[in-house]
Amino acid sequence: MRRRIGRWNGWPAWLRLWLAVALLLPLVGWPVAPLPSGPAYLDPALLAAAGADPSVIVSATSAQAAARAVARAGGQMTAELRLIDAVAATIPVGQLGALARQPGVSAVVRNQTVRPATDDGWVTDRRHRLYDQDIVIPGQKSTAPLILPDGGAFAISKNGKAVLVNGDGSLRASLTFTSSLDFNSPPVLGPDGTILAAASGRAFAIAPDGSRTWTAHPSGDDTVRPIGGLAATPAAIVMADDAEFVYGLDPVSGTGLWTYTQPATAGRFLAPPTAAPDGAVYVLSETGLLTRLDSTTGQALWTYTAPAGQPYRLAPQVAGNIVLISGLPGRLEALDAASGQLLFSFATPNQIVARPAIDSAGNIYLATRERVLYALDPAGQVRWIYTGESADWRFLSSPLVAAGEDQVFLAVSGVVVLALSAADGTVNWAHPVLGGIDAGPILATNGNLHLADQDGHYRILTPSGLLVFHYDGFSEYNGPLSVSPDGTAYFYDDAAKFVSLTRLRDSWDGTPDVQPTEDPRRYRVVNPLPIDLGADVAHDQGLTGAGVGVAVVDSGVFFDEDTRNTLGDVVQDHFYGQADFVTEAPDCQGTYDEAGGYCFTDYLNSQDGYGHGSHVAGIIWSNTEDYHSNVRLGVAPEASILSVRVLGDDGKGTYADVIQGIQYVVEHRDAFTDTLRVLNLSLSADVATPYFVDPLNRAVEAAWAAGIVVLAAAGNTGPAPESVTVPGNDPYVITVGAVDSARTPGYWADDAIPDWSASGPTRDGFVKPDILAPGKNVVSYMYNDPTDV
């Protein structure tokens, strides 16, 4: 007889009393808990407010008392919040302390912004490798890829091989230029979205679809080389060469518009031209002659000659109405952009090898080779100085100003990435790097830092220094890094391939679920299960299942010869063997225990004629990797597995077989190198009795009482209520239902519960399942015995 739980008179007295209170209280109103008495609480964030009067919420003994306090502090009430004895108001920054001291006031907090409780659907910062193309000459460095407005990228090698890729990593177009040309400068984007590249005195224009638009050779001399690449303005494409000429080209046709010739005494150009937002172009010669050109006519608007010294090698920088030049051993100069007048100069005994960073307020951050970082105000006065901890430290790349401009990021070659307070230069955090750094980190639009080192380690750090993603799938990192606004990274790997690391996809493109690679332990997998579960994050923290024994009570585990050869010692060291309660004594290929009624075999003779147990064990323990994301495909890849075979070749077994298997696990939990701490039961039976009467449930409770964590399937009998099966209906086990991840791991917006996944409550009234996990399109091992014909 089925027990009914919906009758009022069948419920305990304490539960009926609680429900009565819960039903009656809405009629009289829930009481609002008063704020604690004592000194008023003042939101610390308000103390750092600047500019406009902050909007606050003032709590007091009553809304009227809060309003009077606001008026006495010179503020303006904007809303009465009598429900909580408070008002909303704007208060002068200087009066916040006085307001908090007003009689009756208990708290002054920010009137914070509220937003919808939604997100973009991704629950991971992981990227995956979606595209690679052989375009680079091995051993040669290439220029940084160009990020396109649509999120794609253009890359070109020194020998003229080029590709255009889309933001999702797919190939848009490939191009090949004459191999005798030397593309040694980075491509740039023209005013109309055209891609511009320079090589051997020539300029090339490529349309966004990959078609070549025009080619220009303004000098007509093959011995002339462009210096540092091109600068693009709405009026002209500007290039400088090593023969002291500057050329202006029509952006649409590439025809010559003008030529500017440097004075004979100026020397060569050692840095590329710089285009300013107002359309002007700046060129800097080795002797320190800085020229501002009108890009429409090529006319020199003004010139400035810096003090004599060693050659300038860094391109000019434009920030608002200031132009900065640097590159002498230790000199920075700031000029007025309109007149060329010197505003200030700053000298340091240290070498300047990278351009400074400038924030929106005009503060300048100048890093020197000899581990010194200077913070200057807009007038060139020193605000603070940071000196690196070790004499061996070198600052070889430009600093970065954080998106919130409260931090400055700095790479220490081969050692660490630092975050310094922009206010006083104190170190907020330091993140160690594993390999050498020849270029600083890249700041993405969301504020995260992207960093790749010379030993092939790729990292993404939050502004607070938290590591949210790493990829170690390369033996070497080769060449500059570029990052699109959505966080897609483009660079070159050790095999001279152009690579994209993109965000995980939000839709399936029809790619096969699994494809092999040349490495038998790496597969191209559409739906890497650990990413959806967050197990990849646990792996990054060193939580891999090491030291944990897992008993898989199922149809067995089978290893074919290829798997044994591929995994090698992993199988021998981490597979404890199989206790088989299905095979009879005459057919036992191992040791038969008459008293226990089971056949024990090692990995060479373990069986799984149905395949389900092998699949489940692989989900837990797979030691293969996903090629795209570099994720290990097992949820607990370093756990040890004990196979307990209780289901036959038809996938069926009996209560007695399963209970004997659980009994074996409990009695042998300490018999192996790693204690059996987890019992996995991906099997089910119909509910026929109350849970506490059911023999199988009594067995799992005994395992629980022995200190073993029991996980059981909810069952494939959904979607109706009360469809959870045995032993998933037992309150002492962790019951797992299924999710269809739509083949978009890490992207949960399209996830759904499949109809076949069983639903609660159980017939005994317990809320089940306890958790949901991917149960569809899961890639794992399968039964593949070539001798079974």
Coordinates of N, CA and C in Angstrom, one line a residue, residues 551 553 658-669 675-681 695-711 727 730 732-734:
A551 N 34.7 2.6 -6.6 CA 34.2 1.3 -7.0 C 33.1 1.6 -8.0
V553 N 30.2 -0.2 -9.7 CA 29.3 -1.3 -9.7 C 28.5 -1.3 -11.0
V658 N 23.8 -7.3 -7.2 CA 24.2 -5.9 -6.9 C 24.6 -5.8 -5.4
I659 N 23.8 -6.4 -4.5 CA 24.0 -6.3 -3.1 C 25.3 -7.0 -2.7
Q660 N 25.6 -8.2 -3.4 CA 26.8 -8.9 -3.2 C 28.0 -8.0 -3.6
G661 N 27.8 -7.2 -4.7 CA 28.9 -6.3 -5.2 C 29.1 -5.2 -4.2
I662 N 28.1 -4.6 -3.6 CA 28.2 -3.6 -2.6 C 28.8 -4.1 -1.4
Q663 N 28.4 -5.3 -1.0 CA 29.0 -6.0 0.2 C 30.5 -6.2 0.0
Y664 N 30.9 -6.6 -1.2 CA 32.3 -6.7 -1.5 C 33.1 -5.4 -1.3
V665 N 32.5 -4.3 -1.8 CA 33.2 -3.0 -1.6 C 33.3 -2.6 -0.2
V666 N 32.2 -2.8 0.6 CA 32.3 -2.4 2.0 C 33.3 -3.2 2.8
E667 N 33.4 -4.5 2.5 CA 34.3 -5.4 3.2 C 35.7 -5.2 2.8
H668 N 35.9 -4.7 1.6 CA 37.3 -4.5 1.0 C 37.7 -3.1 0.9
R669 N 37.0 -2.2 1.5 CA 37.3 -0.7 1.3 C 38.7 -0.3 1.7
T675 N 42.1 3.9 -0.3 CA 40.8 3.5 0.3 C 39.6 3.7 -0.7
L676 N 38.7 2.8 -0.7 CA 37.5 2.9 -1.6 C 36.6 3.9 -0.9
R677 N 36.6 5.1 -1.4 CA 35.8 6.2 -0.8 C 34.5 6.6 -1.5
V678 N 34.4 6.1 -2.8 CA 33.3 6.4 -3.6 C 32.7 5.1 -4.2
L679 N 31.4 5.0 -4.2 CA 30.7 3.9 -4.8 C 29.7 4.5 -5.9
N680 N 30.0 4.1 -7.1 CA 29.2 4.6 -8.2 C 28.2 3.5 -8.7
L681 N 26.9 3.9 -8.7 CA 25.8 2.9 -9.1 C 25.0 3.6 -10.2
P695 N 15.6 -3.9 -0.2 CA 16.9 -4.5 0.1 C 18.1 -3.8 -0.5
L696 N 18.0 -3.3 -1.7 CA 19.1 -2.6 -2.4 C 19.4 -1.3 -1.7
N697 N 18.3 -0.6 -1.3 CA 18.5 0.7 -0.5 C 19.2 0.4 0.8
R698 N 18.8 -0.7 1.5 CA 19.4 -1.0 2.7 C 20.9 -1.3 2.5
A699 N 21.3 -1.9 1.4 CA 22.7 -2.1 1.1 C 23.5 -0.8 0.9
V700 N 22.9 0.1 0.2 CA 23.6 1.4 0.0 C 23.7 2.2 1.2
E701 N 22.7 2.1 2.1 CA 22.8 2.8 3.4 C 23.9 2.2 4.3
A702 N 24.1 0.9 4.2 CA 25.2 0.2 4.9 C 26.5 0.7 4.4
A703 N 26.6 0.9 3.1 CA 27.9 1.5 2.5 C 28.1 2.9 3.0
W704 N 27.0 3.7 3.0 CA 27.1 5.0 3.5 C 27.5 5.0 5.0
A705 N 27.0 4.1 5.8 CA 27.3 4.1 7.2 C 28.8 3.7 7.4
A706 N 29.4 3.0 6.4 CA 30.8 2.6 6.4 C 31.7 3.7 6.0
G707 N 31.1 4.9 5.7 CA 32.0 6.0 5.3 C 32.2 6.1 3.8
I708 N 31.4 5.5 3.0 CA 31.6 5.5 1.6 C 30.6 6.5 1.0
V709 N 31.0 7.4 0.1 CA 30.1 8.3 -0.6 C 29.4 7.5 -1.7
V710 N 28.1 7.4 -1.7 CA 27.4 6.6 -2.7 C 26.7 7.6 -3.7
L711 N 26.9 7.4 -5.0 CA 26.3 8.1 -6.1 C 25.4 7.1 -6.9
P727 N 18.5 2.6 -6.7 CA 18.6 3.1 -5.4 C 18.6 4.6 -5.3
D730 N 16.8 6.7 -2.5 CA 17.2 6.6 -1.1 C 17.8 8.0 -0.6
Y732 N 19.9 8.7 1.6 CA 21.3 8.7 2.0 C 22.3 8.7 0.9
V733 N 21.9 8.7 -0.4 CA 22.8 8.6 -1.5 C 22.7 10.0 -2.2
I734 N 23.7 10.3 -3.0 CA 23.6 11.4 -3.9 C 23.1 11.0 -5.2

